[in-house]
Amino acid sequence: MADSPKRITVLLVDDHQVVRRGLRTFLEVQDDIEVVGEAADGAEGVERAEELHPDVVLMDVKMPGTDGIEALRILKERGNPARVLVVTSFTEHRTVVPALRAGAAGYVYKDVDPEALAGAIRSVHAGHVLLQPELAGALLADESPRGGPQGRGGTLTEREQEVLGHIADGRSNREIARALHLSEKTVKTHVSNILMKLDLADRTQAALWAVRNGATR
């Protein structure tokens, strides 16, 4: 008998037990998702992520002590490979950009439909960036520095600009390769060049840069 596909392991980080319980109850009925642990604040979340090595961390933003954004920074500094999906409310939308800059792979709102949440977990696990351009653009519009980073887009080749547009759409390297009829290795090289030329840390920052500077497709 063939082995069943490996399930996506998820760590829940939220200071409300009832929220964690509800998330666990829903996610545990998904055939391809397994909740491997819980944490009640950011500090505990970092410890559990280091211990359990989850594929995806579902991280609340507002928590006592170490909040979600600080936990993200610590995980990033430690090189933890888990993809972090931030959970926020619309009234906390100002936290979205700092969270993305701290290393989040995307964000969902607390009132997200359960099926959409499962889809979001699958999406970030597959390497996508979950970014709503209309919200990110509005948030970044008044944060864009005058001069400087915007001009660096001119150093990108035409192909790199195409790849950047696809990154902003949240596409993985595999999907970009298919769309542009390139090998994944070539796309990976283009992504590395984009990050180097724009002095960005990862593809999430690249997606934010593209939204801010009108480089979306």
mmCIF file of N, CA, C and O in Angstrom, residues 117-164:
data_model
loop_
_atom_site.group_PDB
_atom_site.id
_atom_site.type_symbol
_atom_site.label_atom_id
_atom_site.label_comp_id
_atom_site.label_asym_id
_atom_site.label_seq_id
_atom_site.Cartn_x
_atom_site.Cartn_y
_atom_site.Cartn_z
ATOM 1 N N LEU A 117 -9.144 29.689 5.467
ATOM 2 C CA LEU A 117 -7.981 29.585 6.347
ATOM 3 C C LEU A 117 -7.153 28.355 5.987
ATOM 4 O O LEU A 117 -5.928 28.431 5.882
ATOM 5 N N ALA A 118 -7.821 27.233 5.790
ATOM 6 C CA ALA A 118 -7.110 26.020 5.390
ATOM 7 C C ALA A 118 -6.403 26.234 4.060
ATOM 8 O O ALA A 118 -5.259 25.812 3.872
ATOM 9 N N GLY A 119 -7.068 26.927 3.150
ATOM 10 C CA GLY A 119 -6.458 27.226 1.861
ATOM 11 C C GLY A 119 -5.243 28.117 2.010
ATOM 12 O O GLY A 119 -4.240 27.953 1.302
ATOM 13 N N ALA A 120 -5.318 29.078 2.937
ATOM 14 C CA ALA A 120 -4.196 29.984 3.173
ATOM 15 C C ALA A 120 -2.997 29.221 3.724
ATOM 16 O O ALA A 120 -1.847 29.477 3.346
ATOM 17 N N ILE A 121 -3.246 28.281 4.624
ATOM 18 C CA ILE A 121 -2.169 27.464 5.181
ATOM 19 C C ILE A 121 -1.501 26.654 4.079
ATOM 20 O O ILE A 121 -0.271 26.589 3.982
ATOM 21 N N ARG A 122 -2.312 26.055 3.215
ATOM 22 C CA ARG A 122 -1.752 25.284 2.101
ATOM 23 C C ARG A 122 -0.955 26.183 1.167
ATOM 24 O O ARG A 122 0.094 25.804 0.647
ATOM 25 N N SER A 123 -1.456 27.388 0.963
ATOM 26 C CA SER A 123 -0.820 28.316 0.036
ATOM 27 C C SER A 123 0.564 28.755 0.508
ATOM 28 O O SER A 123 1.533 28.701 -0.245
ATOM 29 N N VAL A 124 0.669 29.178 1.769
ATOM 30 C CA VAL A 124 1.982 29.628 2.257
ATOM 31 C C VAL A 124 2.944 28.450 2.368
ATOM 32 O O VAL A 124 4.150 28.597 2.145
ATOM 33 N N HIS A 125 2.411 27.272 2.666
ATOM 34 C CA HIS A 125 3.271 26.086 2.726
ATOM 35 C C HIS A 125 3.849 25.773 1.348
ATOM 36 O O HIS A 125 4.989 25.288 1.227
ATOM 37 N N ALA A 126 3.088 26.070 0.300
ATOM 38 C CA ALA A 126 3.542 25.816 -1.067
ATOM 39 C C ALA A 126 4.525 26.871 -1.563
ATOM 40 O O ALA A 126 5.024 26.783 -2.680
ATOM 41 N N GLY A 127 4.776 27.884 -0.745
ATOM 42 C CA GLY A 127 5.741 28.905 -1.125
ATOM 43 C C GLY A 127 5.153 30.211 -1.608
ATOM 44 O O GLY A 127 5.871 31.099 -2.061
ATOM 45 N N HIS A 128 3.849 30.344 -1.511
ATOM 46 C CA HIS A 128 3.195 31.569 -1.947
ATOM 47 C C HIS A 128 3.337 32.686 -0.906
ATOM 48 O O HIS A 128 3.572 32.428 0.274
ATOM 49 N N VAL A 129 3.171 33.909 -1.365
ATOM 50 C CA VAL A 129 3.091 35.067 -0.478
ATOM 51 C C VAL A 129 1.650 35.547 -0.499
ATOM 52 O O VAL A 129 1.122 35.889 -1.554
ATOM 53 N N LEU A 130 0.981 35.528 0.641
ATOM 54 C CA LEU A 130 -0.409 35.969 0.716
ATOM 55 C C LEU A 130 -0.444 37.461 0.985
ATOM 56 O O LEU A 130 -0.281 37.910 2.119
ATOM 57 N N LEU A 131 -0.653 38.225 -0.067
ATOM 58 C CA LEU A 131 -0.597 39.677 0.036
ATOM 59 C C LEU A 131 -1.771 40.276 -0.710
ATOM 60 O O LEU A 131 -1.993 39.955 -1.875
ATOM 61 N N GLN A 132 -2.549 41.107 -0.039
ATOM 62 C CA GLN A 132 -3.652 41.791 -0.692
ATOM 63 C C GLN A 132 -3.141 43.141 -1.187
ATOM 64 O O GLN A 132 -2.934 44.059 -0.392
ATOM 65 N N PRO A 133 -2.906 43.287 -2.491
ATOM 66 C CA PRO A 133 -2.274 44.499 -3.007
ATOM 67 C C PRO A 133 -2.981 45.789 -2.640
ATOM 68 O O PRO A 133 -2.354 46.788 -2.332
ATOM 69 N N GLU A 134 -4.320 45.762 -2.622
ATOM 70 C CA GLU A 134 -5.039 47.007 -2.348
ATOM 71 C C GLU A 134 -4.784 47.495 -0.929
ATOM 72 O O GLU A 134 -4.622 48.696 -0.695
ATOM 73 N N LEU A 135 -4.698 46.578 0.040
ATOM 74 C CA LEU A 135 -4.448 46.985 1.421
ATOM 75 C C LEU A 135 -2.983 47.333 1.614
ATOM 76 O O LEU A 135 -2.657 48.360 2.190
ATOM 77 N N ALA A 136 -2.103 46.490 1.112
ATOM 78 C CA ALA A 136 -0.675 46.750 1.278
ATOM 79 C C ALA A 136 -0.280 48.061 0.607
ATOM 80 O O ALA A 136 0.501 48.846 1.137
ATOM 81 N N GLY A 137 -0.855 48.309 -0.570
ATOM 82 C CA GLY A 137 -0.533 49.544 -1.266
ATOM 83 C C GLY A 137 -0.967 50.766 -0.483
ATOM 84 O O GLY A 137 -0.236 51.759 -0.384
ATOM 85 N N ALA A 138 -2.156 50.699 0.097
ATOM 86 C CA ALA A 138 -2.655 51.823 0.890
ATOM 87 C C ALA A 138 -1.798 52.050 2.121
ATOM 88 O O ALA A 138 -1.495 53.179 2.497
ATOM 89 N N LEU A 139 -1.398 50.961 2.761
ATOM 90 C CA LEU A 139 -0.588 51.079 3.966
ATOM 91 C C LEU A 139 0.793 51.642 3.667
ATOM 92 O O LEU A 139 1.354 52.400 4.451
ATOM 93 N N LEU A 140 1.328 51.261 2.531
ATOM 94 C CA LEU A 140 2.697 51.650 2.206
ATOM 95 C C LEU A 140 2.785 53.019 1.531
ATOM 96 O O LEU A 140 3.851 53.609 1.457
ATOM 97 N N ALA A 141 1.673 53.510 1.027
ATOM 98 C CA ALA A 141 1.701 54.750 0.260
ATOM 99 C C ALA A 141 2.316 55.900 1.044
ATOM 100 O O ALA A 141 3.116 56.676 0.525
ATOM 101 N N ASP A 142 1.950 55.998 2.328
ATOM 102 C CA ASP A 142 2.468 57.115 3.113
ATOM 103 C C ASP A 142 3.763 56.761 3.828
ATOM 104 O O ASP A 142 4.311 57.569 4.554
ATOM 105 N N GLU A 143 4.266 55.511 3.610
ATOM 106 C CA GLU A 143 5.510 55.116 4.234
ATOM 107 C C GLU A 143 6.676 55.147 3.267
ATOM 108 O O GLU A 143 7.822 55.035 3.664
ATOM 109 N N SER A 144 6.377 55.239 1.959
ATOM 110 C CA SER A 144 7.436 55.183 0.963
ATOM 111 C C SER A 144 8.398 56.336 1.149
ATOM 112 O O SER A 144 8.002 57.494 1.203
ATOM 113 N N PRO A 145 9.693 56.063 1.248
ATOM 114 C CA PRO A 145 10.667 57.133 1.356
ATOM 115 C C PRO A 145 10.720 57.949 0.074
ATOM 116 O O PRO A 145 10.434 57.431 -0.994
ATOM 117 N N ARG A 146 11.078 59.200 0.193
ATOM 118 C CA ARG A 146 11.170 60.063 -0.994
ATOM 119 C C ARG A 146 12.505 59.799 -1.671
ATOM 120 O O ARG A 146 13.555 60.112 -1.142
ATOM 121 N N GLY A 147 12.460 59.179 -2.850
ATOM 122 C CA GLY A 147 13.699 58.844 -3.531
ATOM 123 C C GLY A 147 14.269 57.573 -2.949
ATOM 124 O O GLY A 147 13.695 56.940 -2.095
ATOM 125 N N GLY A 148 15.436 57.165 -3.396
ATOM 126 C CA GLY A 148 16.094 55.993 -2.839
ATOM 127 C C GLY A 148 15.578 54.706 -3.431
ATOM 128 O O GLY A 148 15.732 54.466 -4.615
ATOM 129 N N PRO A 149 14.937 53.846 -2.620
ATOM 130 C CA PRO A 149 14.582 52.516 -3.063
ATOM 131 C C PRO A 149 13.773 52.439 -4.338
ATOM 132 O O PRO A 149 13.966 51.554 -5.134
ATOM 133 N N GLN A 150 12.852 53.411 -4.557
ATOM 134 C CA GLN A 150 12.029 53.327 -5.749
ATOM 135 C C GLN A 150 12.871 53.288 -7.015
ATOM 136 O O GLN A 150 12.570 52.601 -7.967
ATOM 137 N N GLY A 151 13.928 54.085 -7.035
ATOM 138 C CA GLY A 151 14.735 54.184 -8.238
ATOM 139 C C GLY A 151 15.502 52.920 -8.559
ATOM 140 O O GLY A 151 15.927 52.728 -9.695
ATOM 141 N N ARG A 152 15.683 52.042 -7.594
ATOM 142 C CA ARG A 152 16.481 50.850 -7.821
ATOM 143 C C ARG A 152 15.811 49.894 -8.786
ATOM 144 O O ARG A 152 16.469 49.023 -9.338
ATOM 145 N N GLY A 153 14.499 50.043 -8.990
ATOM 146 C CA GLY A 153 13.813 49.153 -9.924
ATOM 147 C C GLY A 153 14.368 49.261 -11.328
ATOM 148 O O GLY A 153 14.255 48.328 -12.118
ATOM 149 N N GLY A 154 14.980 50.408 -11.635
ATOM 150 C CA GLY A 154 15.543 50.603 -12.957
ATOM 151 C C GLY A 154 16.738 49.716 -13.232
ATOM 152 O O GLY A 154 17.165 49.573 -14.384
ATOM 153 N N THR A 155 17.305 49.115 -12.195
ATOM 154 C CA THR A 155 18.467 48.250 -12.384
ATOM 155 C C THR A 155 18.052 46.833 -12.749
ATOM 156 O O THR A 155 18.898 46.013 -13.108
ATOM 157 N N LEU A 156 16.757 46.520 -12.666
ATOM 158 C CA LEU A 156 16.288 45.188 -13.002
ATOM 159 C C LEU A 156 16.177 45.009 -14.507
ATOM 160 O O LEU A 156 15.790 45.927 -15.230
ATOM 161 N N THR A 157 16.520 43.816 -14.981
ATOM 162 C CA THR A 157 16.330 43.512 -16.396
ATOM 163 C C THR A 157 14.839 43.339 -16.671
ATOM 164 O O THR A 157 14.029 43.211 -15.741
ATOM 165 N N GLU A 158 14.469 43.298 -17.937
ATOM 166 C CA GLU A 158 13.066 43.125 -18.291
ATOM 167 C C GLU A 158 12.530 41.805 -17.739
ATOM 168 O O GLU A 158 11.413 41.740 -17.240
ATOM 169 N N ARG A 159 13.342 40.751 -17.824
ATOM 170 C CA ARG A 159 12.910 39.452 -17.317
ATOM 171 C C ARG A 159 12.754 39.486 -15.787
ATOM 172 O O ARG A 159 11.795 38.926 -15.245
ATOM 173 N N GLU A 160 13.664 40.151 -15.106
ATOM 174 C CA GLU A 160 13.569 40.264 -13.647
ATOM 175 C C GLU A 160 12.324 41.039 -13.249
ATOM 176 O O GLU A 160 11.673 40.716 -12.250
ATOM 177 N N GLN A 161 11.962 42.051 -14.027
ATOM 178 C CA GLN A 161 10.745 42.798 -13.748
ATOM 179 C C GLN A 161 9.508 41.911 -13.918
ATOM 180 O O GLN A 161 8.552 42.001 -13.145
ATOM 181 N N GLU A 162 9.558 41.033 -14.926
ATOM 182 C CA GLU A 162 8.457 40.083 -15.112
ATOM 183 C C GLU A 162 8.336 39.154 -13.909
ATOM 184 O O GLU A 162 7.238 38.916 -13.389
ATOM 185 N N VAL A 163 9.470 38.624 -13.473
ATOM 186 C CA VAL A 163 9.482 37.717 -12.322
ATOM 187 C C VAL A 163 8.979 38.437 -11.080
ATOM 188 O O VAL A 163 8.187 37.891 -10.300
ATOM 189 N N LEU A 164 9.402 39.676 -10.891
ATOM 190 C CA LEU A 164 8.969 40.459 -9.733
ATOM 191 C C LEU A 164 7.450 40.636 -9.735
ATOM 192 O O LEU A 164 6.797 40.537 -8.691
#
